[in-house]
XYZ file of C-alpha atoms in Angstrom:
642
model
C -46.302 -12.458 -24.952
C -48.350 -14.894 -22.866
C -50.176 -13.586 -19.804
C -48.292 -14.053 -16.523
C -50.687 -14.156 -13.557
C -47.774 -14.193 -11.105
C -46.589 -10.827 -12.442
C -50.005 -9.326 -11.739
C -49.657 -10.814 -8.259
C -46.277 -9.136 -7.887
C -47.901 -5.871 -8.997
C -50.403 -6.363 -6.171
C -47.564 -6.670 -3.659
C -45.964 -3.521 -5.063
C -49.064 -1.332 -5.041
C -50.381 -2.502 -1.664
C -47.032 -1.825 -0.039
C -47.086 1.728 -1.420
C -50.720 2.304 -0.410
C -50.284 1.024 3.134
C -47.104 3.053 3.528
C -48.750 6.232 2.271
C -51.997 5.910 4.172
C -50.421 4.829 7.426
C -46.692 5.331 7.224
C -46.286 4.697 10.936
C -46.651 0.966 10.200
C -42.871 0.687 10.285
C -41.806 -0.651 6.891
C -40.340 0.870 3.747
C -43.406 0.404 1.572
C -42.275 3.085 -0.849
C -39.961 0.421 -2.305
C -43.025 -0.993 -4.036
C -42.252 1.519 -6.780
C -38.914 -0.224 -7.340
C -40.782 -3.486 -7.895
C -42.934 -1.706 -10.491
C -39.779 -0.546 -12.282
C -38.395 -4.091 -12.534
C -41.744 -5.419 -13.805
C -42.028 -2.615 -16.347
C -38.523 -3.127 -17.701
C -39.086 -6.866 -18.004
C -42.445 -6.698 -19.773
C -41.586 -3.900 -22.186
C -38.335 -5.587 -23.203
C -39.998 -8.986 -23.595
C -42.740 -7.521 -25.800
C -40.322 -5.536 -27.982
C -38.014 -8.563 -28.275
C -40.904 -10.783 -29.389
C -42.235 -8.251 -31.894
C -38.790 -7.645 -33.380
C -38.339 -11.411 -33.797
C -41.752 -11.629 -35.495
C -41.100 -8.535 -37.632
C -44.157 -6.714 -36.269
C -42.499 -4.027 -34.107
C -43.159 -0.381 -34.962
C -42.461 2.705 -32.876
C -45.958 3.982 -33.635
C -47.496 0.796 -32.310
C -45.319 0.851 -29.215
C -46.134 4.427 -28.274
C -49.826 4.008 -29.077
C -49.952 1.133 -26.591
C -48.231 3.321 -23.985
C -50.723 6.136 -24.611
C -53.745 3.829 -24.345
C -52.307 2.266 -21.193
C -51.166 5.415 -19.386
C -53.100 8.456 -20.546
C -56.889 7.890 -20.142
C -57.022 7.201 -16.406
C -54.210 9.689 -15.764
C -56.272 12.464 -17.373
C -59.330 11.468 -15.348
C -57.367 11.566 -12.085
C -55.800 14.911 -13.010
C -59.199 16.389 -13.865
C -60.857 15.207 -10.637
C -57.823 16.342 -8.621
C -57.912 19.783 -10.225
C -61.569 20.239 -9.325
C -60.805 19.179 -5.742
C -57.839 21.556 -5.606
C -59.975 24.482 -6.787
C -62.471 23.739 -4.021
C -60.029 23.056 -1.189
C -56.765 24.828 -1.839
C -55.587 28.291 -0.919
C -53.238 30.477 -3.016
C -49.829 29.064 -2.084
C -51.098 25.493 -2.431
C -52.805 26.180 -5.740
C -49.613 27.604 -7.223
C -47.637 24.512 -6.293
C -50.425 22.298 -7.575
C -50.667 24.135 -10.903
C -46.951 23.646 -11.505
C -47.257 19.942 -10.746
C -50.170 19.510 -13.199
C -48.132 20.980 -16.049
C -45.076 18.929 -15.076
C -47.137 15.739 -14.886
C -48.678 16.277 -18.313
C -45.208 16.642 -19.821
C -43.805 13.770 -17.721
C -41.208 15.874 -15.933
C -42.801 15.929 -12.481
C -39.832 14.053 -11.025
C -37.615 16.974 -12.050
C -40.062 19.489 -10.567
C -40.339 17.670 -7.244
C -36.584 17.257 -7.072
C -36.131 20.996 -7.669
C -38.614 21.711 -4.854
C -37.104 19.270 -2.379
C -35.337 20.639 0.669
C -35.708 21.147 4.402
C -38.359 23.837 4.061
C -40.079 22.243 1.089
C -43.834 21.841 1.419
C -44.516 18.590 3.211
C -45.050 15.621 0.883
C -48.610 15.300 2.125
C -49.360 18.719 0.619
C -48.676 17.507 -2.936
C -51.518 15.521 -4.511
C -49.473 14.639 -7.596
C -46.210 13.764 -5.878
C -46.604 10.101 -6.787
C -46.512 10.900 -10.511
C -42.724 11.219 -10.288
C -42.464 7.488 -11.001
C -44.560 7.826 -14.175
C -42.199 10.550 -15.336
C -39.159 8.368 -14.702
C -40.728 5.528 -16.694
C -41.766 7.682 -19.629
C -38.380 9.410 -19.788
C -36.850 5.939 -19.927
C -39.200 4.820 -22.698
C -38.510 7.874 -24.827
C -35.022 6.533 -25.565
C -35.076 2.859 -24.582
C -37.034 1.346 -27.517
C -34.629 2.943 -29.996
C -31.585 1.655 -28.099
C -33.109 -1.804 -27.696
C -34.027 -2.029 -31.383
C -30.495 -0.981 -32.317
C -29.108 -3.643 -29.975
C -31.446 -6.463 -31.044
C -30.682 -5.946 -34.735
C -27.042 -6.669 -33.967
C -27.817 -10.043 -32.495
C -28.474 -11.498 -29.034
C -24.904 -11.175 -27.765
C -24.474 -7.460 -28.664
C -27.945 -6.739 -27.269
C -27.011 -8.321 -23.939
C -23.716 -6.447 -23.889
C -25.345 -3.061 -24.571
C -28.044 -3.545 -21.910
C -25.443 -4.787 -19.424
C -23.304 -1.712 -20.100
C -26.245 0.656 -19.589
C -27.224 -1.206 -16.419
C -23.703 -0.921 -15.002
C -23.426 2.760 -15.954
C -26.620 3.639 -14.077
C -25.623 1.518 -11.088
C -22.138 3.027 -11.090
C -23.640 6.516 -11.025
C -25.225 5.548 -7.699
C -22.084 3.961 -6.293
C -19.199 6.088 -7.548
C -20.407 9.675 -7.289
C -20.396 11.077 -3.720
C -22.954 13.715 -4.728
C -25.562 11.004 -5.240
C -24.675 9.547 -1.839
C -25.369 12.838 -0.083
C -28.243 14.016 -2.272
C -30.909 11.439 -1.460
C -33.543 13.461 -3.307
C -31.564 13.160 -6.545
C -31.127 9.426 -5.964
C -34.871 9.110 -5.361
C -36.355 11.251 -8.137
C -34.019 11.286 -11.098
C -34.126 9.022 -14.137
C -30.375 8.386 -14.701
C -29.884 6.857 -11.240
C -33.172 4.952 -11.389
C -32.633 3.476 -14.862
C -30.724 0.448 -13.522
C -33.926 -0.849 -11.890
C -35.804 -0.824 -15.207
C -32.730 -2.243 -16.915
C -32.580 -5.062 -14.367
C -35.976 -6.213 -15.662
C -34.782 -5.691 -19.216
C -31.676 -7.799 -18.628
C -33.869 -10.554 -17.210
C -36.070 -10.532 -20.322
C -33.025 -10.766 -22.600
C -31.654 -13.765 -20.727
C -28.641 -11.880 -19.433
C -28.757 -13.879 -16.211
C -28.238 -17.684 -16.133
C -31.453 -19.683 -16.415
C -32.508 -21.161 -13.096
C -32.366 -24.974 -12.882
C -35.887 -26.401 -12.734
C -35.578 -28.494 -9.603
C -38.543 -28.395 -7.258
C -36.714 -28.019 -3.950
C -34.347 -25.446 -5.400
C -37.268 -23.436 -6.821
C -39.096 -23.478 -3.491
C -35.927 -22.415 -1.697
C -35.314 -19.595 -4.166
C -38.911 -18.476 -3.637
C -38.206 -18.159 0.082
C -34.981 -16.291 -0.733
C -36.905 -13.874 -2.975
C -39.330 -13.081 -0.159
C -36.433 -12.588 2.265
C -34.725 -10.220 -0.176
C -37.842 -8.068 -0.495
C -38.265 -8.076 3.281
C -34.604 -7.060 3.614
C -35.529 -3.919 1.711
C -38.908 -3.352 3.331
C -38.237 -3.970 7.016
C -34.939 -2.435 8.232
C -34.721 1.179 9.224
C -31.695 2.298 7.245
C -29.417 5.022 8.654
C -29.488 8.248 6.665
C -25.867 7.804 5.566
C -26.653 4.517 3.783
C -26.776 5.271 0.019
C -30.277 4.892 -1.363
C -29.168 2.285 -3.910
C -28.296 -0.115 -1.076
C -31.825 0.235 0.269
C -33.383 -0.633 -3.094
C -30.967 -3.360 -4.199
C -32.446 -6.249 -2.131
C -35.972 -5.401 -3.333
C -34.888 -5.228 -6.985
C -33.082 -8.568 -6.690
C -36.083 -10.151 -4.979
C -38.509 -8.890 -7.616
C -36.272 -10.132 -10.419
C -35.977 -13.558 -8.797
C -39.771 -13.826 -8.456
C -40.224 -13.003 -12.157
C -37.596 -15.589 -13.122
C -39.210 -18.292 -10.954
C -42.639 -17.598 -12.459
C -41.303 -18.451 -15.924
C -40.484 -22.033 -14.898
C -42.620 -24.979 -15.922
C -42.949 -25.996 -12.279
C -44.350 -23.015 -10.423
C -43.060 -22.729 -6.839
C -45.517 -22.040 -4.027
C -44.717 -18.326 -4.143
C -45.702 -18.074 -7.813
C -48.885 -20.029 -7.177
C -49.867 -17.733 -4.302
C -49.214 -14.660 -6.441
C -51.418 -16.203 -9.164
C -54.472 -16.488 -6.930
C -57.565 -14.811 -8.357
C -58.010 -12.119 -5.718
C -54.297 -11.308 -5.680
C -54.137 -10.901 -9.451
C -57.241 -8.714 -9.399
C -55.380 -6.201 -7.198
C -52.531 -6.428 -9.680
C -54.841 -5.680 -12.582
C -56.185 -2.544 -10.902
C -52.745 -1.571 -9.570
C -52.183 1.328 -11.974
C -55.536 2.919 -11.149
C -54.995 2.229 -7.458
C -51.575 3.839 -7.574
C -52.984 6.941 -9.278
C -56.087 7.337 -7.095
C -54.889 6.547 -3.584
C -52.503 9.451 -3.055
C -54.738 12.370 -4.175
C -57.583 10.851 -2.143
C -55.401 10.790 0.953
C -54.014 14.291 0.395
C -57.381 15.948 -0.170
C -58.874 14.095 2.800
C -55.974 15.321 4.924
C -56.679 18.893 3.816
C -60.371 18.486 4.538
C -59.588 17.041 7.959
C -57.036 19.775 8.757
C -54.235 17.213 8.776
C -55.846 15.000 11.400
C -57.168 11.683 10.162
C -58.235 8.887 12.486
C -57.361 5.256 11.805
C -60.973 4.374 10.826
C -60.913 7.224 8.304
C -57.647 5.904 6.884
C -59.144 2.457 6.436
C -62.140 4.071 4.734
C -59.810 5.918 2.370
C -58.142 2.654 1.386
C -61.536 1.078 0.664
C -62.603 4.135 -1.356
C -59.358 3.933 -3.348
C -59.977 0.248 -4.083
C -63.545 0.942 -5.205
C -62.579 3.814 -7.507
C -59.698 1.787 -8.884
C -61.892 -1.217 -9.690
C -64.409 1.030 -11.468
C -61.639 2.888 -13.306
C -60.052 -0.357 -14.460
C -63.353 -1.739 -15.729
C -64.810 1.376 -17.354
C -61.721 3.388 -18.344
C -58.546 1.328 -18.499
C -59.875 -1.837 -20.142
C -62.124 -0.195 -22.767
C -59.365 2.136 -23.933
C -56.734 -0.620 -23.977
C -58.782 -3.382 -25.576
C -61.490 -1.764 -27.674
C -61.130 -1.590 -31.451
C -64.189 0.655 -31.801
C -63.377 3.530 -34.135
C -65.953 5.705 -32.406
C -64.284 5.163 -29.037
C -60.889 5.813 -30.553
C -62.099 9.085 -32.105
C -63.604 10.227 -28.812
C -60.489 9.199 -26.901
C -58.272 11.075 -29.356
C -60.411 14.189 -28.946
C -60.313 13.855 -25.160
C -56.575 13.220 -25.168
C -56.132 16.585 -26.889
C -58.835 18.632 -25.180
C -58.370 17.625 -21.530
C -54.620 18.306 -21.344
C -55.177 21.653 -23.068
C -57.875 22.609 -20.567
C -55.706 21.495 -17.647
C -52.766 23.529 -18.909
C -54.958 26.627 -19.446
C -56.396 26.243 -15.944
C -52.932 25.791 -14.413
C -51.460 28.777 -16.253
C -54.414 30.916 -15.154
C -53.805 29.924 -11.536
C -50.137 30.864 -11.820
C -50.955 34.214 -13.449
C -53.224 35.148 -10.524
C -50.787 33.807 -7.879
C -53.380 31.250 -6.920
C -55.942 33.825 -5.775
C -59.399 32.815 -6.962
C -62.209 35.360 -7.513
C -64.422 33.817 -4.831
C -61.730 33.761 -2.125
C -62.153 36.403 0.640
C -59.191 38.759 0.834
C -58.635 38.243 4.548
C -58.454 34.470 4.040
C -55.927 34.808 1.237
C -53.817 37.066 3.487
C -54.065 34.752 6.491
C -53.008 31.764 4.394
C -49.602 33.286 3.653
C -46.988 33.518 6.396
C -43.604 34.966 5.542
C -40.571 32.795 6.174
C -37.268 34.548 6.502
C -35.180 33.712 3.429
C -33.116 36.765 2.539
C -29.760 35.734 3.954
C -26.231 35.945 2.690
C -23.626 33.385 3.754
C -19.930 34.229 3.616
C -17.104 31.894 4.618
C -14.606 34.012 6.540
C -10.863 33.544 7.001
C -11.421 31.108 9.889
C -13.561 28.819 7.762
C -16.832 29.679 9.536
C -19.966 30.229 7.443
C -21.161 33.603 8.699
C -24.797 34.401 7.905
C -26.062 37.950 7.653
C -29.563 39.314 7.240
C -30.944 40.922 4.076
C -27.981 39.776 2.023
C -26.193 43.078 2.478
C -23.008 41.579 3.842
C -22.570 44.744 5.955
C -22.649 43.621 9.576
C -21.712 47.017 11.018
C -19.186 45.566 13.505
C -21.561 42.961 14.915
C -21.587 42.443 18.651
C -24.472 39.936 18.825
C -24.071 36.365 17.623
C -27.078 34.128 17.022
C -26.218 30.406 16.978
C -28.426 27.404 16.209
C -30.425 25.423 13.689
C -33.493 26.390 11.658
C -35.183 27.645 14.832
C -32.410 30.229 15.144
C -32.935 31.121 11.486
C -36.648 31.682 12.175
C -35.947 34.332 14.859
C -33.003 36.002 13.115
C -34.917 39.127 12.101
C -36.530 39.436 15.533
C -33.123 39.231 17.246
C -31.755 41.773 14.749
C -34.691 44.132 15.409
C -34.168 43.864 19.159
C -30.432 44.509 18.762
C -31.107 47.571 16.608
C -32.905 49.211 19.527
C -29.464 49.372 21.191
C -27.617 50.206 17.948
C -26.146 46.748 17.734
C -26.031 44.308 14.798
C -26.224 40.533 14.477
C -24.517 37.695 12.632
C -25.499 34.023 12.754
C -23.674 30.682 12.811
C -25.255 27.273 12.349
C -25.165 24.587 15.030
C -27.351 21.491 15.362
C -26.087 19.926 18.592
C -24.274 22.310 21.009
C -22.297 19.250 22.067
C -18.664 19.304 23.211
C -18.158 15.909 24.868
C -16.115 13.117 23.328
C -18.589 10.434 24.430
C -21.197 11.956 22.090
C -19.156 10.939 19.036
C -21.340 7.904 18.420
C -21.826 8.301 14.676
C -20.409 10.382 11.851
C -23.044 13.111 11.949
C -22.844 13.722 15.685
C -19.054 13.350 15.696
C -18.758 16.018 13.000
C -21.079 18.289 14.986
C -19.024 17.909 18.170
C -15.873 18.874 16.263
C -17.692 21.793 14.606
C -19.009 23.017 17.985
C -15.509 22.999 19.484
C -14.166 24.936 16.511
C -17.086 27.336 16.791
C -16.357 27.996 20.462
C -12.735 28.795 19.633
C -13.949 31.142 16.914
C -16.245 33.007 19.327
C -13.696 33.215 22.140
C -11.084 34.642 19.747
C -13.479 37.499 18.889
C -14.126 39.604 21.997
C -16.322 41.978 19.975
C -19.037 39.285 20.034
C -20.355 40.241 23.451
C -23.817 38.625 23.427
C -24.468 35.056 22.294
C -28.055 33.963 21.583
C -28.666 30.206 21.339
C -31.790 28.696 19.740
C -32.649 25.179 18.665
C -35.353 22.549 18.396
C -34.065 21.156 21.655
C -36.394 18.246 22.305
C -36.182 16.594 18.893
C -32.434 17.188 18.527
C -31.690 15.619 21.900
C -33.957 12.591 21.534
C -32.349 12.147 18.109
C -29.061 11.449 19.866
C -30.629 8.152 20.903
C -32.937 7.316 17.990
C -30.519 8.324 15.225
C -27.034 8.325 16.731
C -27.177 5.452 19.206
C -26.539 7.304 22.475
C -27.995 5.315 25.373
C -31.539 6.477 26.122
C -30.805 6.781 29.821
C -27.864 9.114 29.204
C -29.163 11.662 26.730
C -30.643 14.181 29.152
C -27.681 14.077 31.519
C -25.370 14.589 28.563
C -27.646 17.327 27.185
C -27.379 19.222 30.467
C -23.660 18.785 31.016
C -22.533 19.517 27.459
C -24.832 22.550 27.090
C -23.623 23.817 30.453
C -20.034 23.331 29.299
C -20.769 25.318 26.129
C -22.454 28.125 28.066
C -19.828 28.316 30.820
C -16.950 28.571 28.364
C -18.682 31.691 27.052
C -19.743 33.226 30.358
C -16.315 32.585 31.924
C -14.910 34.673 29.072
C -17.230 37.543 29.985
C -19.868 36.937 27.308
C -23.590 37.333 27.909
C -25.525 34.209 26.949
C -29.244 34.055 26.104
C -30.901 30.693 25.482
C -34.238 30.501 23.667
C -36.350 27.526 24.729
C -38.264 25.599 22.099
C -41.438 27.173 20.736
C -44.696 25.205 21.163
C -45.089 22.440 18.592
C -48.345 22.166 16.632
C -49.399 18.549 16.224
C -50.581 18.110 12.657
C -49.574 15.883 9.740
C -49.818 18.876 7.388
C -47.065 21.349 8.083
C -48.563 24.315 6.236
C -50.033 25.817 9.385
C -51.131 29.178 7.866
C -53.128 27.282 5.262
C -54.837 25.142 7.891
C -55.692 28.190 9.992
C -57.083 30.067 6.969
C -59.150 27.061 5.919
C -60.575 26.667 9.429
C -61.408 30.374 9.490
C -63.032 30.226 6.046
C -65.145 27.205 6.959
C -65.941 28.444 10.462
C -64.522 25.284 12.019
C -65.064 24.686 15.719
C -61.581 23.131 15.833
C -59.850 26.464 15.297
C -59.904 27.361 18.969
C -58.193 24.106 19.927
C -55.796 23.822 16.990
C -52.809 25.055 18.966
C -51.311 22.908 21.734
C -52.419 23.319 25.312
C -49.900 24.759 27.706
C -49.989 21.521 29.700
C -49.176 19.549 26.563
C -46.236 21.851 25.831
C -44.896 21.574 29.380
C -45.305 17.797 29.365
C -43.674 17.253 25.970
C -40.718 19.512 26.798
C -40.423 18.572 30.480
C -36.919 17.108 30.230
C -35.525 20.007 28.222
C -37.190 22.644 30.367
C -35.601 21.030 33.434
C -32.221 21.199 31.664
C -32.683 24.897 30.883
C -33.751 25.741 34.419
C -30.614 24.027 35.712
C -28.468 25.936 33.210
C -29.984 29.166 34.537
C -29.283 28.142 38.141
C -25.697 27.003 37.533
C -24.576 29.778 35.172
C -25.229 33.424 34.449
C -27.141 32.604 31.252
C -30.670 33.939 30.715
C -33.398 31.688 29.287
C -36.353 33.038 27.310
C -39.427 30.798 27.444
C -41.574 31.379 24.317
C -44.603 29.618 25.768
C -44.920 32.490 28.236
C -45.477 34.759 25.226
C -47.698 32.533 23.091
C -49.700 30.639 25.716
C -52.439 32.088 27.903
C -55.455 30.636 29.679
C -54.034 27.172 29.171
C -53.901 27.384 25.342
C -51.025 28.326 23.041
C -52.116 30.759 20.342
C -51.056 30.168 16.751
C -52.479 33.284 15.071
C -54.317 36.550 15.573
C -56.288 38.855 13.290
C -53.104 40.072 11.588
C -51.588 36.747 10.636
C -50.253 33.335 11.583
C -47.483 33.005 14.156
C -46.079 29.899 12.476
C -44.649 29.082 9.073
C -45.039 25.339 9.613
C -45.700 23.078 12.572
C -42.682 24.201 14.624
C -41.034 27.255 12.971
C -42.175 30.766 13.742
C -43.125 33.007 10.850
C -41.592 36.473 10.659
C -44.786 37.840 12.209
C -44.703 35.263 14.998
C -41.009 35.767 15.711
C -41.602 39.501 16.051
C -43.670 38.706 19.150
C -40.345 37.892 20.849
C -38.673 41.254 20.153
C -39.775 42.635 23.502
C -38.277 39.597 25.230
C -34.878 40.027 23.583
C -34.565 43.837 23.612
C -34.054 44.371 27.395
C -31.260 41.776 27.363
C -29.203 43.693 24.800
């Protein structure tokens, strides 16, 4: 197949969008869709090469997979080796265990499955995973395990059957995205998993097989289609899509735009877009795109660890430049020699390395897992400080009224509960502390989930908030019908939930705090008018860091003797300023009802600074959830109220 400079240019667009998104994802565009462009390019090129070799009678599976190995493996092993050394130097036990699993998964090209299995609300933040970006390699390699065999089978039955088979596979993968509600709601599955990503690779394959009509070669039409292709990619990159929009609809414009660019580049008359993509400096970025994709993310992650999650804009720019430099060197001295060289000596050495390095990486990873990530040179107090317990041992039972009742320790024995804890993950974080306080008065606790505490019709501005309003009303009826629930404790991430009414649900910005006050007051007064005691827990201080593993950051600062440790927590002034609107709401609720408000900052903040740990452990599990140890600091606040 002849070299296509415009495709290297399109690779440059793909990789730079991913890099800029990752290294500064506040730039406001969906740069992660660059991976979808890579998928279309990959499907097109692989199919075109196999099609040509089959026509010439030179295709062999051994040759195909040897090319994949020489293209993918050498630089991947180098990046994995360097990343493993960095992880051993920087990481603490919990991080090392996660990293070790990801190394093994990456080597066997199943990291997408691993990261999908780990995804969830309390999953380690993406910026804690140096190998997260390898999910796309796994998707590609899973595709290419079966695709060459299917394509060969199809091509040997003639052009028409080949097109029909690829079209059928394309439609099946696309239909999986569109017809199964589980994929709609499970965005992690739609993002990580091969079956629902295959249509993007197959779109490139269909293009290579001529499944789509050939574009007329008229200059004005070609230029216009070039503009359309750019607009399609921008339609994927620029909008902020609501969470309920299926992921396939976010990727579709980008896939169509990438396919159109590839089709235009095959014309005899190259439109302006193809000529721009074929410029020397643009194609150079495309040539180093694989190395750049592999290097940039671990560099950013390890720098974020080293900087305790706080990286300035100049540092970010420096990281991009470092990634470009390493990528250029890797392309010249690793990628190209292994791909192009016919030297038997190099091939022997590469074969030995391809066997030895993965084996060493697997042995190292297994050793880390066997020791729970604790290294011989790690001080015991640091290893202890780095681990903060998050409450997880719950049992959820749906009762006769349809409410999901959550109990502690999974026993299911509530002992005639008289205390009800209601709220989101912040309520979950203090569940054991509330239970311990209740036990001092021989009382027991159950919990119900609630993410809005909203009862007003005018808050039904989107599906999510509308459902929550209906659920809150049903929940109030449930509580009022059960007089044995005498004390109601309410906890939530108040500030973010309320501002989300505007940013996510479209409530007018000028109305959210008035509505927050009135609807919370309505919720509270319905309970107090029925003779219930109501306790409201204000929001805990928020730690401002891009890395959410707060215990790890604290332990690392302690181990390195960092001067930043004393100022890592927020100042009390910062807490009061950030939560000013919500604190005013809670004070008004106290004044206008018989509810009691507990202010956590009065427990955790002193001398103008909010503490995040002491000698016995970290108070936080992540940047805004209390650990079990931290939540226990509130027992003395709750106990007198029971």
